[in-house]
Amino acid sequence: MAQNKKNEFVRSEIELAEFAKALSHPARVAIIKAIAKRNSCICGEIVEVMPLAQSTVSQHLKELLNAGLIQGSIDGTKSCYCINSRMFEKFSKSINKLFVITQDQE
Amino acid sequence: MAQNKKNEFVRSEIELAEFAKALSHPARVAIIKAIAKRNSCICGEIVEVMPLAQSTVSQHLKELLNAGLIQGSIDGTKSCYCINSRMFEKFSKSINKLFVITQDQE
DNA sequence: TTAATTCATCGTATATTTGCGATAAACAAT
DNA sequence: ATTGTTTATCGCAAATATACGATGAATTAA
């Protein structure tokens, strides 16, 4: 954009937007689902079920990590990812809070 | 991107990603909050409380409309927007579904 | 030690998003 | 009729996101 105005907003709005952005690509939703289904996944397993190159999947994983929605640990040459339930719950609550405000008034 | 791979994914994943994308910018979260607070808003009221040009706000409103998270109606020269609770609830449930799968397995 | 495996990161091309001013379109007020 | 309001859309510039192959770094296997 010409200028970035994202910092003109309130902290909570920025945080919710960051969570939402992490899920704003089907690949990242699919990755979350894949990890959730198996409880935890090594990177290679995710790459196998994804129609994307390994480097691309790795990039999406990084974004999910940055948003805090997943956690990663290294095991030898392999990287193991799991869902960060705490963050996910926080996200879910933020969404519902928006929604509840709405319901209160109609 | 070199190629667009978004259509390689499952319908439900694409839909959730689209909802998430609608909320993936702080301005759009702020707009939702503004509308929810007053129950409904004319466009000009939203522009007033937003640190963005009128044309930019209009663009964000359009994206929220496209995602179905808000509804709009025209009243004279003014445009009135309100939350689409039904869609919002659908979104909330999709998120929770992802989350519940997670909780089931840990 | 050498070769193979696994994965993150870099560089790059292309697509999409964000933001604005200018303008158009529709109505209201004079 | 003319003028002012209100809002959507167009056209553009700049910033980000998406995707890939190539490469590097770390470990494991031979």
Coordinates of N, CA, C and O (backbone and C1' of nucleotides) in Angstrom, one line a residue, chain B residues 1 4 21 25 28 52-53 55-56 59-60 63 76-77, chain C residues 13-23 26-28:
Chain B
M1 N 1.3 -14.3 -6.9 CA 2.0 -15.5 -6.8 C 2.3 -16.1 -8.2 O 1.5 -15.7 -9.2
N4 N -1.8 -19.4 -8.9 CA -2.8 -19.4 -7.8 C -3.3 -20.8 -7.6 O -3.9 -21.5 -8.4
K21 N -10.1 -14.0 5.8 CA -9.5 -12.9 5.1 C -10.2 -11.6 5.3 O -9.6 -10.6 5.4
H25 N -7.7 -7.6 8.3 CA -7.1 -6.3 8.4 C -7.7 -5.5 9.5 O -9.0 -5.5 9.7
R28 N -10.9 -3.6 9.0 CA -12.2 -4.3 8.9 C -12.7 -4.8 10.2 O -13.9 -4.8 10.5
L52 N -8.8 6.6 7.8 CA -8.6 6.3 6.4 C -9.5 7.1 5.5 O -10.5 7.7 6.0
A53 N -9.1 7.3 4.3 CA -9.9 8.1 3.3 C -11.3 7.4 3.1 O -11.4 6.1 3.2
S55 N -12.7 6.7 0.3 CA -12.7 5.6 -0.7 C -12.1 4.3 -0.2 O -12.6 3.2 -0.6
T56 N -11.2 4.5 0.7 CA -10.6 3.3 1.3 C -11.6 2.5 2.2 O -11.7 1.3 2.1
Q59 N -14.0 0.6 0.2 CA -13.4 -0.6 -0.3 C -13.4 -1.7 0.7 O -13.8 -2.9 0.4
H60 N -13.1 -1.4 2.0 CA -13.1 -2.3 3.1 C -14.6 -2.8 3.3 O -14.8 -4.0 3.5
E63 N -15.5 -5.4 0.8 CA -15.0 -6.8 1.1 C -15.7 -7.5 2.2 O -15.9 -8.7 2.1
G76 N -31.9 6.9 0.5 CA -31.6 8.2 -0.1 C -30.2 8.2 -0.6 O -29.8 7.3 -1.4
T77 N -29.4 9.2 -0.2 CA -28.0 9.2 -0.7 C -27.1 8.4 0.3 O -25.9 8.2 0.0
Chain C
dA13 P 13.4 -12.1 -11.5 O5' 11.9 -12.6 -11.9 C5' 11.7 -13.9 -12.2 C4' 10.3 -14.3 -12.1 C3' 9.3 -13.2 -12.7 O3' 8.4 -13.8 -13.5 C1' 8.8 -13.6 -10.4
dT14 P 7.4 -12.9 -14.4 O5' 6.0 -13.0 -13.5 C5' 5.5 -14.3 -13.1 C4' 4.5 -14.1 -12.1 C3' 3.4 -13.0 -12.5 O3' 2.2 -13.7 -12.5 C1' 4.1 -12.7 -10.3
dA15 P 0.8 -13.0 -12.9 O5' 0.0 -12.9 -11.5 C5' 0.1 -14.0 -10.6 C4' -0.6 -13.7 -9.3 C3' -1.9 -12.9 -9.5 O3' -2.8 -13.4 -8.7 C1' -0.4 -11.7 -8.1
dT16 P -4.3 -12.8 -8.6 O5' -4.2 -12.0 -7.2 C5' -3.8 -12.6 -6.1 C4' -3.7 -11.6 -5.0 C3' -5.0 -10.8 -4.8 O3' -5.4 -10.9 -3.5 C1' -3.0 -9.5 -4.7
dT17 P -6.7 -10.2 -2.9 O5' -5.9 -9.0 -2.0 C5' -4.8 -9.3 -1.2 C4' -4.4 -8.1 -0.5 C3' -5.4 -7.2 0.0 O3' -5.1 -6.9 1.4 C1' -3.9 -5.9 -1.3
dT18 P -6.0 -6.0 2.4 O5' -5.4 -4.5 2.2 C5' -4.1 -4.3 2.5 C4' -3.7 -2.9 2.2 C3' -4.7 -1.8 2.7 O3' -4.0 -0.9 3.5 C1' -3.9 -1.4 0.5
dG19 P -4.8 0.2 4.4 O5' -4.7 1.5 3.5 C5' -3.5 2.2 3.3 C4' -3.6 3.2 2.2 C3' -4.9 4.1 2.3 O3' -4.5 5.3 2.8 C1' -4.4 3.4 0.1
dC20 P -5.5 6.5 3.1 O5' -5.5 7.3 1.7 C5' -4.2 7.8 1.2 C4' -4.4 8.3 -0.2 C3' -5.5 9.3 -0.4 O3' -5.0 10.6 -0.5 C1' -5.4 7.7 -2.1
dG21 P -5.9 11.9 -0.4 O5' -6.2 12.2 -1.9 C5' -5.0 12.4 -2.8 C4' -5.5 12.4 -4.2 C3' -6.6 13.5 -4.5 O3' -6.3 14.1 -5.8 C1' -7.4 11.3 -5.1
dA22 P -7.2 15.3 -6.3 O5' -8.1 14.6 -7.4 C5' -7.4 13.8 -8.4 C4' -8.4 13.2 -9.3 C3' -9.5 14.1 -9.7 O3' -9.8 14.0 -11.1 C1' -10.4 12.1 -8.8
dT23 P -10.9 15.0 -11.8 O5' -12.1 14.0 -11.9 C5' -11.9 12.7 -12.5 C4' -13.1 11.8 -12.3 C3' -14.4 12.5 -12.7 O3' -15.0 11.6 -13.7 C1' -14.6 11.3 -10.7
dA26 P -27.2 6.5 -11.5 O5' -28.0 6.6 -10.1 C5' -27.4 6.2 -8.9 C4' -27.9 7.1 -7.7 C3' -29.3 7.6 -8.0 O3' -30.2 7.3 -6.9 C1' -27.9 9.3 -7.3
dC27 P -31.8 7.5 -7.0 O5' -32.1 8.7 -6.0 C5' -31.7 8.6 -4.7 C4' -31.3 9.9 -4.1 C3' -32.5 10.8 -3.9 O3' -32.9 10.8 -2.5 C1' -30.5 11.9 -4.5
dA28 P -34.1 11.8 -2.0 O5' -33.3 13.1 -1.6 C5' -32.2 13.0 -0.6 C4' -31.8 14.4 -0.1 C3' -33.0 15.3 0.2 O3' -32.7 16.0 1.4 C1' -31.8 16.3 -1.6

